[in-house]
Amino acid sequence: MTPDSAEGRSVLAPGKLVIVGEYAVVDDAPALVLAVDRGVRCDILDDTCPLRIQTPDGDDRFVRPALLGASGHFVFRSWNPVALPGKPGFGGSAAACVAACVAAGRPATDAFTIHHDVQGSGSGVDVAAAVHGGMLRFQAGAATPEPTVHPIVVYSGQSARTGPRVQRYRAWADRTRFVQASASLVDAFHDDPVTALAEAAALLAAMAAAAGIDYRTDGLDRIAALARAHGGAAKPSGAGGGDCAVALFDDPEAGNAFARACAAENLPPIDITPALGAHVVPGGPEPTSG
């Protein structure tokens, strides 16, 4: 059943940016993840009719299991989407699954099991961001709040699929030293974020080369070079192969100059704001799959 008087409300579930710790997080090493205000919105248009689900592309694999037993008309769409070619990924399937759980009146944490079962794998770091919001240290299913950082996010110009890259990582036998080094960088991050981010970039690039993962792209390499030239550091957020990079600077003015330099080279910065975990807001707009 949906919550009482749910009709006319919406659920907002944030997307995520992994700051450091990707790949190793699937081996139960820690990662730092930031929930951002670009995720999934679920509009509850009727809470009495037989279950009806609308998604932008007709794919309801991650939301239907969460809505089983519920009644109502649920419309899922992007929340604060990015109008860029290839549509940068911020963990939309996890956000949708969490939004569906909240809309159905069930615990948001049910999404950990549902998302894993549908996807067949995954660490749950993207689900944790959508459930809890803010900046988190995530490890082996446990999430704890961390001091929030405010990275500059830049789109590399192409989207990328996470699943095949993670599968190749799992097939790489020599992961122990990489996992240990990644965990050490997470522990050191808040003492010197810029240095830790730079070292994480080098560690991930070396791992990807050894494991045969298609990780670096010209766009990502150029973003990293521009960050270094402006006194900061940048690295891919997530599995690499495209999508977004995150950059950090000790000097805010240097960060602003970096963002302008990226924009001048058709590497668009994306405005993001740290976000709350999935929550209900007044809503109920017209049905839309946009």
Short mmCIF file of N, CA and C in Angstrom, two decimals, residues 5 19 42 83-84 88 91 95 105 108-109 123 138-139 149-150 166 176 187 193 199 240 269 273 279-280:
data_model
loop_
_atom_site.label_atom_id
_atom_site.label_comp_id
_atom_site.label_asym_id
_atom_site.label_seq_id
_atom_site.Cartn_x
_atom_site.Cartn_y
_atom_site.Cartn_z
N SER A 5 -2.78 9.44 1.98
CA SER A 5 -2.74 10.76 1.35
C SER A 5 -1.47 10.98 0.55
N ILE A 19 33.85 10.00 -5.04
CA ILE A 19 35.00 10.89 -4.97
C ILE A 19 36.29 10.08 -5.00
N CYS A 42 9.91 10.61 -8.55
CA CYS A 42 8.73 9.76 -8.73
C CYS A 42 7.51 10.57 -8.31
N ALA A 83 21.31 18.62 -19.62
CA ALA A 83 21.01 18.70 -21.05
C ALA A 83 22.30 18.65 -21.85
N LEU A 84 22.93 17.48 -21.86
CA LEU A 84 24.18 17.28 -22.59
C LEU A 84 24.09 16.00 -23.40
N PRO A 88 25.12 12.34 -19.01
CA PRO A 88 26.02 11.87 -17.96
C PRO A 88 25.29 11.06 -16.89
N GLY A 91 24.07 7.48 -11.43
CA GLY A 91 23.50 6.38 -10.66
C GLY A 91 22.00 6.34 -10.68
N ALA A 95 18.93 5.41 -7.79
CA ALA A 95 18.04 6.47 -7.32
C ALA A 95 16.59 6.11 -7.59
N GLY A 105 5.97 3.38 0.39
CA GLY A 105 5.82 3.35 1.83
C GLY A 105 6.61 2.28 2.53
N ALA A 108 13.43 2.75 2.75
CA ALA A 108 14.31 3.06 1.63
C ALA A 108 15.45 2.06 1.53
N THR A 109 15.87 1.51 2.66
CA THR A 109 16.98 0.56 2.67
C THR A 109 16.65 -0.76 1.98
N SER A 123 28.22 -2.86 -5.38
CA SER A 123 28.62 -2.64 -3.99
C SER A 123 27.52 -2.04 -3.15
N PHE A 138 31.38 4.81 2.70
CA PHE A 138 30.60 3.59 2.52
C PHE A 138 31.55 2.41 2.46
N GLN A 139 31.25 1.37 3.24
CA GLN A 139 32.08 0.17 3.24
C GLN A 139 31.25 -1.02 3.65
N VAL A 149 32.66 17.68 0.80
CA VAL A 149 33.50 18.44 -0.12
C VAL A 149 32.62 18.95 -1.25
N HIS A 150 33.13 19.93 -1.97
CA HIS A 150 32.37 20.54 -3.07
C HIS A 150 33.22 20.49 -4.34
N VAL A 166 33.29 -3.16 -14.45
CA VAL A 166 33.37 -3.82 -13.15
C VAL A 166 33.56 -5.33 -13.33
N THR A 176 44.68 -7.41 -4.55
CA THR A 176 44.90 -7.18 -3.12
C THR A 176 45.62 -5.87 -2.85
N ASP A 187 41.31 6.84 3.69
CA ASP A 187 41.63 7.25 5.06
C ASP A 187 42.36 8.59 5.10
N PRO A 193 42.84 16.60 0.61
CA PRO A 193 41.97 16.09 -0.46
C PRO A 193 42.58 16.16 -1.85
N GLU A 199 46.51 11.10 -6.25
CA GLU A 199 47.07 9.76 -6.08
C GLU A 199 46.04 8.69 -6.44
N GLY A 240 34.94 5.19 -15.12
CA GLY A 240 35.79 5.68 -16.19
C GLY A 240 35.23 5.35 -17.56
N PRO A 269 31.51 22.08 -17.52
CA PRO A 269 31.25 21.88 -16.08
C PRO A 269 29.76 21.69 -15.83
N THR A 273 24.87 20.27 -6.46
CA THR A 273 24.74 20.68 -5.06
C THR A 273 24.59 19.41 -4.23
N HIS A 279 13.42 11.77 -0.26
CA HIS A 279 12.42 12.37 0.62
C HIS A 279 11.19 12.76 -0.19
N VAL A 280 10.08 12.91 0.52
CA VAL A 280 8.79 13.25 -0.09
C VAL A 280 8.63 14.77 -0.10
#
